[in-house]
PDB file of C-alpha atoms in Angstrom:
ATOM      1  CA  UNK A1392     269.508  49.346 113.915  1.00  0.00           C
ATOM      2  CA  UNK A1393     271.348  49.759 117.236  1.00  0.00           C
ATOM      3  CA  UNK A1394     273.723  52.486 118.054  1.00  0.00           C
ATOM      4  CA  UNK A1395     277.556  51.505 116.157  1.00  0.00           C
ATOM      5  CA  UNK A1396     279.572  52.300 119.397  1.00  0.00           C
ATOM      6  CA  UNK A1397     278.449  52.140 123.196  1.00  0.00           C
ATOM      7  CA  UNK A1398     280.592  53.110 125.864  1.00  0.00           C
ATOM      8  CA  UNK A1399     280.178  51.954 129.031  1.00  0.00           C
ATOM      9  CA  UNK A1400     281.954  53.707 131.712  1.00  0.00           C
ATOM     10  CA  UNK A1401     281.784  52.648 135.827  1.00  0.00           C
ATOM     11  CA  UNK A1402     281.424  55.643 138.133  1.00  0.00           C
ATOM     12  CA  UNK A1403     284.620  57.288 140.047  1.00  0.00           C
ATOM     13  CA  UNK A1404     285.278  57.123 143.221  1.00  0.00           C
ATOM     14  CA  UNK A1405     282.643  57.808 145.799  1.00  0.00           C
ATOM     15  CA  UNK A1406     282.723  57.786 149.700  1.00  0.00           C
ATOM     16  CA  UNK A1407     280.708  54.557 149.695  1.00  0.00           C
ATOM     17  CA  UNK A1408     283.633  52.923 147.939  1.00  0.00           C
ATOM     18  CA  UNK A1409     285.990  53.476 151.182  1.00  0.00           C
ATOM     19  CA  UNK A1410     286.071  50.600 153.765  1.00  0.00           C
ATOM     20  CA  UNK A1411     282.230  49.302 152.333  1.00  0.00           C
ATOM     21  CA  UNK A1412     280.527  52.199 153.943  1.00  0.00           C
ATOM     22  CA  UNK A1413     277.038  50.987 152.165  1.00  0.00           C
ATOM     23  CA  UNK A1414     274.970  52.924 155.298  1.00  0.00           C
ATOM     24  CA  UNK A1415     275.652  56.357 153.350  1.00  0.00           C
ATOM     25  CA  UNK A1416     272.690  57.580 151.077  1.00  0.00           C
ATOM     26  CA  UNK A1417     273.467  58.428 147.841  1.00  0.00           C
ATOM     27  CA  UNK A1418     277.007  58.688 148.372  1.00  0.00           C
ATOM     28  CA  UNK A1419     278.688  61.716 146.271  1.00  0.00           C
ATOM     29  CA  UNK A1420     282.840  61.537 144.694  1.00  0.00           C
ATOM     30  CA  UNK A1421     285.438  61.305 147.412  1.00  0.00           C
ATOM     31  CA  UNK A1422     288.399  63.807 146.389  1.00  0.00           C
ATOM     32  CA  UNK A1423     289.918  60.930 144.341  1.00  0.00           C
ATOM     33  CA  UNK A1424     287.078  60.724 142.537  1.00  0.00           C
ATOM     34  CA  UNK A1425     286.924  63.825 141.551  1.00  0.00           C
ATOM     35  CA  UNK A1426     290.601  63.708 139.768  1.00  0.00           C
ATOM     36  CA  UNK A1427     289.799  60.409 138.315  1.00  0.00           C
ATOM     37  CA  UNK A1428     287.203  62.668 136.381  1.00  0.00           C
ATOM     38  CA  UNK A1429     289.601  65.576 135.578  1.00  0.00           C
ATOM     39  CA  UNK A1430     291.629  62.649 134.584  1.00  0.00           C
ATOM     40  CA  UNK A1431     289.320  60.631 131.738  1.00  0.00           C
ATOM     41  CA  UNK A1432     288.218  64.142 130.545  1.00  0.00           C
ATOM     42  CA  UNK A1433     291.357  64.258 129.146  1.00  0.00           C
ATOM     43  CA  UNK A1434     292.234  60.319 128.415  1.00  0.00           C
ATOM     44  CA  UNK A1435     289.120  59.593 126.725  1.00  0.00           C
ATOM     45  CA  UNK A1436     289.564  59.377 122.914  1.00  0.00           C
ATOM     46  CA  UNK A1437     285.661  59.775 121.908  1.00  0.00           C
ATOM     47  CA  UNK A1438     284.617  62.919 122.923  1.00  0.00           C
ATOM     48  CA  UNK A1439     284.240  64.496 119.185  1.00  0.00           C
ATOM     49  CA  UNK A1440     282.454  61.135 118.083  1.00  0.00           C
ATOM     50  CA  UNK A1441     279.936  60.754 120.964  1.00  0.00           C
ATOM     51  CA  UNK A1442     276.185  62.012 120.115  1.00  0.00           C
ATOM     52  CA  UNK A1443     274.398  60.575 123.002  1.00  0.00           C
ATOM     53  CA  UNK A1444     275.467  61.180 126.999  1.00  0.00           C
ATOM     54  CA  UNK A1445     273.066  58.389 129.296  1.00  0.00           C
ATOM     55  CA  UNK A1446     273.621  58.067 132.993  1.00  0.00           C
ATOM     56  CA  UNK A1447     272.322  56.339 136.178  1.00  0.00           C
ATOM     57  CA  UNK A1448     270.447  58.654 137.932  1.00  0.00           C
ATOM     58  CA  UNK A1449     272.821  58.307 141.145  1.00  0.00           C
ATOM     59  CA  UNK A1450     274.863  61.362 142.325  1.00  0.00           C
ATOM     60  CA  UNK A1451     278.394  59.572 141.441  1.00  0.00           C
ATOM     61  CA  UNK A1452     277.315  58.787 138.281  1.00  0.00           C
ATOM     62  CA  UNK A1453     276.002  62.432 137.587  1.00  0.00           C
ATOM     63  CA  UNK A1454     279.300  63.892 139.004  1.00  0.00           C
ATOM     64  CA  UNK A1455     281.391  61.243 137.049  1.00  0.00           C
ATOM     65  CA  UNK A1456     278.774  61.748 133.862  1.00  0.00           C
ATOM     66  CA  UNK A1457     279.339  65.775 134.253  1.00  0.00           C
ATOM     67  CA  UNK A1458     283.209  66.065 135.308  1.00  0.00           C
ATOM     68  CA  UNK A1459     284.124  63.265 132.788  1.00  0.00           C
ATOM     69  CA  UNK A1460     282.537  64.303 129.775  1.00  0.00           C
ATOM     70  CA  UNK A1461     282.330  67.772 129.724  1.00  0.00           C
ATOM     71  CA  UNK A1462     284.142  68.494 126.774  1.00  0.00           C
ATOM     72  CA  UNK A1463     281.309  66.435 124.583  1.00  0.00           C
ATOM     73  CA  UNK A1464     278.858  67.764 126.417  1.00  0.00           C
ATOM     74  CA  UNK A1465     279.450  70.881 125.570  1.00  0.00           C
ATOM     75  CA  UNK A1466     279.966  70.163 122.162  1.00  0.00           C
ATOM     76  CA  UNK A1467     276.880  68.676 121.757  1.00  0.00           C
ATOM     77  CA  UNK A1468     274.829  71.615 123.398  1.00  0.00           C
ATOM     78  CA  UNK A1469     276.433  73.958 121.534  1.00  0.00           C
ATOM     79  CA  UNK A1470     275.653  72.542 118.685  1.00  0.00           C
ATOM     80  CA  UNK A1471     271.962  71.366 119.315  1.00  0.00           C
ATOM     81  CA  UNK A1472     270.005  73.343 121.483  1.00  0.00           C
ATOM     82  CA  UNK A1473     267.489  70.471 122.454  1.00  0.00           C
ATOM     83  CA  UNK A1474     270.523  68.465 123.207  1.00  0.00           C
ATOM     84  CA  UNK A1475     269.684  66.590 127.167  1.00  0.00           C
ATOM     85  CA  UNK A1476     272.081  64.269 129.642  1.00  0.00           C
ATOM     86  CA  UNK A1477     269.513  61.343 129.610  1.00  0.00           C
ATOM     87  CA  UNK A1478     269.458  59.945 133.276  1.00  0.00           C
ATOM     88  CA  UNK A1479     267.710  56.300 133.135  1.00  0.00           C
ATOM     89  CA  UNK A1480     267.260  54.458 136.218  1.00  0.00           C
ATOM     90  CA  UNK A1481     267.552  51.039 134.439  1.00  0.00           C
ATOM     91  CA  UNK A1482     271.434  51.687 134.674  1.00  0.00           C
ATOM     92  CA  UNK A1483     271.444  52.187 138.735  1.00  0.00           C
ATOM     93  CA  UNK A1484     273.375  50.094 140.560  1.00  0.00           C
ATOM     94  CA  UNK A1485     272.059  46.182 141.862  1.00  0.00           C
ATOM     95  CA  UNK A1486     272.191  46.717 145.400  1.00  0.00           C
ATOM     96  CA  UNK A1487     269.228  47.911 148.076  1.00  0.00           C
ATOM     97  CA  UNK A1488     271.731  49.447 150.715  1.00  0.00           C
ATOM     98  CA  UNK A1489     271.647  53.116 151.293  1.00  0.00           C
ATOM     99  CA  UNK A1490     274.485  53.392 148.663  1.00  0.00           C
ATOM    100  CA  UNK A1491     272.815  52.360 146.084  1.00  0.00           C
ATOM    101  CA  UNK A1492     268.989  54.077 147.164  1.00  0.00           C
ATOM    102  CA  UNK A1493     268.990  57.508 144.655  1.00  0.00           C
ATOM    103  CA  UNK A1494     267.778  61.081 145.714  1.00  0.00           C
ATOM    104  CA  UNK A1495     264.297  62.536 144.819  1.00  0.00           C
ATOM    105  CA  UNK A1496     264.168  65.134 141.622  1.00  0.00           C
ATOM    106  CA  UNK A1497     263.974  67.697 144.033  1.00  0.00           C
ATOM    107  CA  UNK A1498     266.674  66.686 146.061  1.00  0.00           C
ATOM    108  CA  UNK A1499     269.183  66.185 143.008  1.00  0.00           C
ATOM    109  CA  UNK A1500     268.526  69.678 141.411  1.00  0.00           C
ATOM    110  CA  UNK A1501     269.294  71.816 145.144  1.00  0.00           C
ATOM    111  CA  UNK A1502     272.595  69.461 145.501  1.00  0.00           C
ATOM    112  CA  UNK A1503     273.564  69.745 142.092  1.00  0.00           C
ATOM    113  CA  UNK A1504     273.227  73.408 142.291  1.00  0.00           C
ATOM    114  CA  UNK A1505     274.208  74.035 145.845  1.00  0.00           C
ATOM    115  CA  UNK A1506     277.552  71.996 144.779  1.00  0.00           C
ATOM    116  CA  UNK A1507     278.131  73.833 141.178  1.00  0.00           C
ATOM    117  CA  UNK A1508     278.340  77.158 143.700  1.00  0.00           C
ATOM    118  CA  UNK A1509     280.195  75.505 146.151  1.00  0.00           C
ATOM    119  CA  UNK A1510     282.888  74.549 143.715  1.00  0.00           C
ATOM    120  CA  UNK A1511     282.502  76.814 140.791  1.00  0.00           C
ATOM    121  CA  UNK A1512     286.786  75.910 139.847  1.00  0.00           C
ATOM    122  CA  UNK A1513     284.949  72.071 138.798  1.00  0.00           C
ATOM    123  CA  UNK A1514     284.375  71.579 135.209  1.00  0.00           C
ATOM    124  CA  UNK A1515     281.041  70.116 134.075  1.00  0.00           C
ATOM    125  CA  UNK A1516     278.317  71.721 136.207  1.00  0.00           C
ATOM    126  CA  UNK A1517     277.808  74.312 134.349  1.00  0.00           C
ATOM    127  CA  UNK A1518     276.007  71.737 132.170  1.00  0.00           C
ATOM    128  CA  UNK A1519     273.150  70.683 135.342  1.00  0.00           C
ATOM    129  CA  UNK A1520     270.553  72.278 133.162  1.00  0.00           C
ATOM    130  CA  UNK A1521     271.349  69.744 130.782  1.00  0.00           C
ATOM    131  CA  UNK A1522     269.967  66.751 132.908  1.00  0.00           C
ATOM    132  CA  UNK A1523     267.044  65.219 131.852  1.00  0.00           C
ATOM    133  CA  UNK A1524     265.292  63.623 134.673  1.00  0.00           C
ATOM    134  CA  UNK A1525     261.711  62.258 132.656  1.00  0.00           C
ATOM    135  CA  UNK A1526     262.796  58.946 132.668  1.00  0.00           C
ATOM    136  CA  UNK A1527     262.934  58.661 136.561  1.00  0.00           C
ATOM    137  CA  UNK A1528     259.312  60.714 136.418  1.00  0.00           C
ATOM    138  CA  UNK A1529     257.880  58.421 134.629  1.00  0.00           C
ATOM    139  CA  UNK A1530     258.902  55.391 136.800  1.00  0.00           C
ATOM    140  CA  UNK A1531     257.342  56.716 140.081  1.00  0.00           C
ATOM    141  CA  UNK A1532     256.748  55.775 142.442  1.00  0.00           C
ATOM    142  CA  UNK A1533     259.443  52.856 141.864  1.00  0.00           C
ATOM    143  CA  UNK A1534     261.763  55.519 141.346  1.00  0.00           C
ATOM    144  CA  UNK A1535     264.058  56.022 144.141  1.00  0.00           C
ATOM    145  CA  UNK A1536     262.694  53.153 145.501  1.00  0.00           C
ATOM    146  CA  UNK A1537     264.311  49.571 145.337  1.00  0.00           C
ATOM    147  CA  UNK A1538     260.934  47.787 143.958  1.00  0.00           C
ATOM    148  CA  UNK A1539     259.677  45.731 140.970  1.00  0.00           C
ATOM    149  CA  UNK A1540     262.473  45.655 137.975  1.00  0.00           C
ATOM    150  CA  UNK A1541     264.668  47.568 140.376  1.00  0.00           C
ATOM    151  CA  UNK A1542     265.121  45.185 143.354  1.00  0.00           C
ATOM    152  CA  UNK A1543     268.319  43.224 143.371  1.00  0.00           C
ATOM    153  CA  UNK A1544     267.317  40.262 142.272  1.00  0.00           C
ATOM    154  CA  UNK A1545     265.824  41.616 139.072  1.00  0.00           C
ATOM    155  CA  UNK A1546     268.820  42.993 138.132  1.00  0.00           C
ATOM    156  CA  UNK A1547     269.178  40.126 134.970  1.00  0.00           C
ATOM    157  CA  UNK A1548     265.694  41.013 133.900  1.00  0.00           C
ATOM    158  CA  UNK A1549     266.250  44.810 134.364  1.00  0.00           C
ATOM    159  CA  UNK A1550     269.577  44.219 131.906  1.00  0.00           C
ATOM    160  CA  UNK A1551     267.402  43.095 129.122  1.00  0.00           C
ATOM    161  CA  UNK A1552     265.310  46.088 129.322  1.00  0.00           C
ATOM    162  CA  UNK A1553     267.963  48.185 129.617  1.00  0.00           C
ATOM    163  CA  UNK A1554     270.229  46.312 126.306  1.00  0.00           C
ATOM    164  CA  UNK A1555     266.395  46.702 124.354  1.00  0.00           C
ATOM    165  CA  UNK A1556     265.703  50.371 125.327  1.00  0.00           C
ATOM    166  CA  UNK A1557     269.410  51.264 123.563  1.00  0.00           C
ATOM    167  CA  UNK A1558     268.256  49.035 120.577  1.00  0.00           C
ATOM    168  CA  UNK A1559     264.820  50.270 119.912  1.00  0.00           C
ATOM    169  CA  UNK A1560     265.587  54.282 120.619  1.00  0.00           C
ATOM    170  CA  UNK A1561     268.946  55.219 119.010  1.00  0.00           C
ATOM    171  CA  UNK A1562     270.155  54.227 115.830  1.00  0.00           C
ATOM    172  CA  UNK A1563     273.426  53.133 114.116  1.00  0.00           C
ATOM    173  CA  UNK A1564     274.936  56.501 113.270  1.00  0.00           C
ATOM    174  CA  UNK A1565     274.847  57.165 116.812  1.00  0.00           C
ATOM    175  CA  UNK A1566     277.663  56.648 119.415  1.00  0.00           C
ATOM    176  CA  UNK A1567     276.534  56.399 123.379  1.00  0.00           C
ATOM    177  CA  UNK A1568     278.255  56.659 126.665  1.00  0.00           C
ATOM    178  CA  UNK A1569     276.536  55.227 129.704  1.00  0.00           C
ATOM    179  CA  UNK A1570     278.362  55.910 133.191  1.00  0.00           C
ATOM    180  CA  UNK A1571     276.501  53.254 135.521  1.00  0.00           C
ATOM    181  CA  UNK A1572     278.053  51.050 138.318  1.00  0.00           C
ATOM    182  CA  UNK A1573     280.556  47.985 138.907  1.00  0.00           C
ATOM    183  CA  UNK A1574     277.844  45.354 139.917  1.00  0.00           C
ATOM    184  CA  UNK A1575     275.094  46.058 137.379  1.00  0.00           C
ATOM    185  CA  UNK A1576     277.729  46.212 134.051  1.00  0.00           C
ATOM    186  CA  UNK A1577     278.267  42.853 134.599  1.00  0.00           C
ATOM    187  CA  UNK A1578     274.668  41.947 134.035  1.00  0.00           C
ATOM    188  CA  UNK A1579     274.357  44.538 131.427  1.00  0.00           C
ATOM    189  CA  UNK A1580     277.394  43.264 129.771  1.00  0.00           C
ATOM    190  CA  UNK A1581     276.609  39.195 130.643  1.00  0.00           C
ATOM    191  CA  UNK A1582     280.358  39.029 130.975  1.00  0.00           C
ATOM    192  CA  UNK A1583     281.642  37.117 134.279  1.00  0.00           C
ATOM    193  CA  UNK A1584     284.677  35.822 132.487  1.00  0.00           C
ATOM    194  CA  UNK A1585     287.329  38.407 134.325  1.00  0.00           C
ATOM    195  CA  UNK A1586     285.139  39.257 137.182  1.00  0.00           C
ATOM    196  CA  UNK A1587     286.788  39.083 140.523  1.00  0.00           C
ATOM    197  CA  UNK A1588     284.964  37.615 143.439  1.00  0.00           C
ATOM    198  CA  UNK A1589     287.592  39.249 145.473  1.00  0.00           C
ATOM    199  CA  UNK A1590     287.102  42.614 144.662  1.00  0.00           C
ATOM    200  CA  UNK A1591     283.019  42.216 143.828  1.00  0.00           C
ATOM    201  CA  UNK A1592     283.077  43.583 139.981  1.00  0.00           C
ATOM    202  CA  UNK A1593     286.050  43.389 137.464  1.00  0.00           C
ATOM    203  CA  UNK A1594     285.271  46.991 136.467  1.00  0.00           C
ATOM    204  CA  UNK A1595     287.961  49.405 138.484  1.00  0.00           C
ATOM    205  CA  UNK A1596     286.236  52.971 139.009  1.00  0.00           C
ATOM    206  CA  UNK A1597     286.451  55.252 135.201  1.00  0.00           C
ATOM    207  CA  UNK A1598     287.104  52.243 133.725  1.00  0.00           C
ATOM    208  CA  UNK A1599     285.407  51.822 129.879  1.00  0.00           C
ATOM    209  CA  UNK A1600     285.043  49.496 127.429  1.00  0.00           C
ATOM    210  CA  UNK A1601     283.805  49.993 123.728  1.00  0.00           C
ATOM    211  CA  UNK A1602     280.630  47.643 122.769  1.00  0.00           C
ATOM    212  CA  UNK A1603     278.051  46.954 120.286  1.00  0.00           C
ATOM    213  CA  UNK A1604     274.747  45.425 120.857  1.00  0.00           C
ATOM    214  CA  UNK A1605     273.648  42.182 118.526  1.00  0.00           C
ATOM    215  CA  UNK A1606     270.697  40.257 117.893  1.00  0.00           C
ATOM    216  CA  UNK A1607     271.468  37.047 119.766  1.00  0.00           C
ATOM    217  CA  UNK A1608     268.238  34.057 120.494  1.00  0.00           C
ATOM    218  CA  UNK A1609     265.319  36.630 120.302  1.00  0.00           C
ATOM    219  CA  UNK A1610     267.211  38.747 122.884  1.00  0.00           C
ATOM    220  CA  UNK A1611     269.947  41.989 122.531  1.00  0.00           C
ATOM    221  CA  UNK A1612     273.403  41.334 124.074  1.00  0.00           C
ATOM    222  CA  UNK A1613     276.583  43.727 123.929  1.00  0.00           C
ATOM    223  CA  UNK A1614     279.664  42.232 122.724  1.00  0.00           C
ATOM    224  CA  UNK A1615     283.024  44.161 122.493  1.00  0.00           C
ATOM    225  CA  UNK A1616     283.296  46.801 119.887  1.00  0.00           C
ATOM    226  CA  UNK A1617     286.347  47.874 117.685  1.00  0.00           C
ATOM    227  CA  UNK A1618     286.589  51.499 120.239  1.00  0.00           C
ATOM    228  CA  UNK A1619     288.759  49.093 122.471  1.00  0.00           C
ATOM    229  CA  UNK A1620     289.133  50.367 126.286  1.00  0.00           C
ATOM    230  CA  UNK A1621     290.688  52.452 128.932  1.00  0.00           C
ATOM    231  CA  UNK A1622     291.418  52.632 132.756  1.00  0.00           C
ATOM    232  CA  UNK A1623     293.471  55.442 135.086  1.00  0.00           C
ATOM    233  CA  UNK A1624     294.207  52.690 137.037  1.00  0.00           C
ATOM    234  CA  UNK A1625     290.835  53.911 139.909  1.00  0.00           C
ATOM    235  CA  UNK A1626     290.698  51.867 142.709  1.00  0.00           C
ATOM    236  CA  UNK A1627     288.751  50.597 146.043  1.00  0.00           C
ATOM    237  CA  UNK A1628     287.928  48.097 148.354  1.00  0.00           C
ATOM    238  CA  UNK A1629     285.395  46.424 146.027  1.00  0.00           C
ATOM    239  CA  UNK A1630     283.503  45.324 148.504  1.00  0.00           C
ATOM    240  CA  UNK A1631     280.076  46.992 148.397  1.00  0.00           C
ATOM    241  CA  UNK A1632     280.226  45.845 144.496  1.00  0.00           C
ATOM    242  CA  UNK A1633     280.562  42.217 145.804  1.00  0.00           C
ATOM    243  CA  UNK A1634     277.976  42.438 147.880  1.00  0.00           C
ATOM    244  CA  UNK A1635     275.504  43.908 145.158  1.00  0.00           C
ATOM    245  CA  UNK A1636     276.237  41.179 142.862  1.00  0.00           C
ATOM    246  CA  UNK A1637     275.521  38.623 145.733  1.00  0.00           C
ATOM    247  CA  UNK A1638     272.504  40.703 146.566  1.00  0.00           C
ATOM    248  CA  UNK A1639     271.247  40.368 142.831  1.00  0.00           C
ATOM    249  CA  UNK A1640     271.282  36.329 142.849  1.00  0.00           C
ATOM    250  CA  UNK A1641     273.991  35.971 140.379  1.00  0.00           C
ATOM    251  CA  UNK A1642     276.713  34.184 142.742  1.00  0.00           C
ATOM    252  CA  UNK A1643     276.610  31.526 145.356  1.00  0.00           C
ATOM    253  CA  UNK A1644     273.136  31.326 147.633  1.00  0.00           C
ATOM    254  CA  UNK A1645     272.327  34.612 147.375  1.00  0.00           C
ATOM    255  CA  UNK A1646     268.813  36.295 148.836  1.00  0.00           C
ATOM    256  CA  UNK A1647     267.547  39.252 148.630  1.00  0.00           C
ATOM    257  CA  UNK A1648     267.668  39.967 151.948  1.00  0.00           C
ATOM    258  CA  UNK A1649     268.988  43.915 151.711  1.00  0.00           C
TER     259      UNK A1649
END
């Protein structure tokens, strides 16, 4: 049986977000981001039901992962000391730009913990122990790199994985938040109905949405869930979004030419 609730949750704010600045690696939260964090830490109405915490393995869904949900993280570790922050790269972003390219192990753990000193007044580092980075291990050497099921224009395929892995490894007393990106929920989700070719992705940044996964022609698919939704009203340019969902062959002529 599949989890009862999933949350899915798009990333704050990060620096690649202002004026489509897709050249920066790994981009991290802009300053906005990091209140629209402080912000759904204290909007989001789940914390005491969630048992699972799942992000993409990019730094601004870490930060949004760690600032955001903080208060059921540390529930949940307190409670359950083999409790882990699953990071699965089938939830990165579409896109092969710089952006959307992730960080080494390595790499993650010294910015994660040069940043937690850096800014000790931040809530939810305290929790980088937490982050279990197996998944992204075990996918080398695809893993940062944008090849096989993580090129753009396997991001439909990649979807299906991703909607299966949730079915066949949690179970329906279980409720999930994934933080992952604006482009790649709306191939998770298969919903196009409100997306916005101006803006590239219909999700604004710390947006969420409650669904349920269902047994639909031999194949999983999320449908909305009775948990309902949320925004803080995040915004941005949209235009690196619109470009990854170009990029990923789901709109117009699109190559995979990034």
């Amino acid at each position: 049986m599949p989890p009862r609730a999933i949350y899915l949750v798009r990333h704050a704010e990060g620096f690649h977000n202002v004026n489509w600045q897709h050249h920066l690696r790994d981009p991290d939260l802009t300053p906005l981001g990091h209140k629209q964090c402080a912000t759904l830490a204290g909007n989001f109405p789940y914390h005491a039901n969630l048992t699972t915490v799942i992000c993409s393995p990019l730094k601004r869904t870490i930060q949004t992962t760690l600032e955001s949900f903080h208060p059921a993280i540390s529930r949940l570790s307190s409670s359950n000391p083999s409790f882990k922050i699953i990071t699965n790269p089938y939830f990165q972003e579409t896109g092969e730009w710089e952006c959307d390219i992730g960080s080494e192990i390595p790499e993650l753990n010294t910015w994660l913990e040069n940043y937690h000193t850096e800014n000790p007044q931040v809530n939810g580092y305290e929790h980088i122990s937490l982050l279990d980075f197996s998944l992204l291990e075990r996918e080398s050497p695809f893993w940062p790199a944008k090849k096989q099921i993580f090129a753009a224009n396997k991001a439909s395929e990649r979807s299906q994985y991703a909607r299966q892995w949730l079915y066949e490894n949690f179970s329906e007393y279980e409720e999930v938040v994934i933080v992952s990106h604006g482009g790649f929920l709306h191939f998770l989700t298969d919903d196009w109905g409100q997306y916005d070719e101006s803006l590239g992705t219909a999700w604004k940044n710390t947006d969420w949405k409650c669904f349920k996964l269902v047994p639909e022609g031999g194949r999983m698919r999320l449908v909305p869930g009775e948990g309902g939704s949320g925004n803080i009203e995040g915004k941005d340019d949209g235009a690196t979004e619109k470009a990854e969902v170009y990029a990923g062959g789901h709109i117009g002529e699109a190559t995979n030419k990034v």
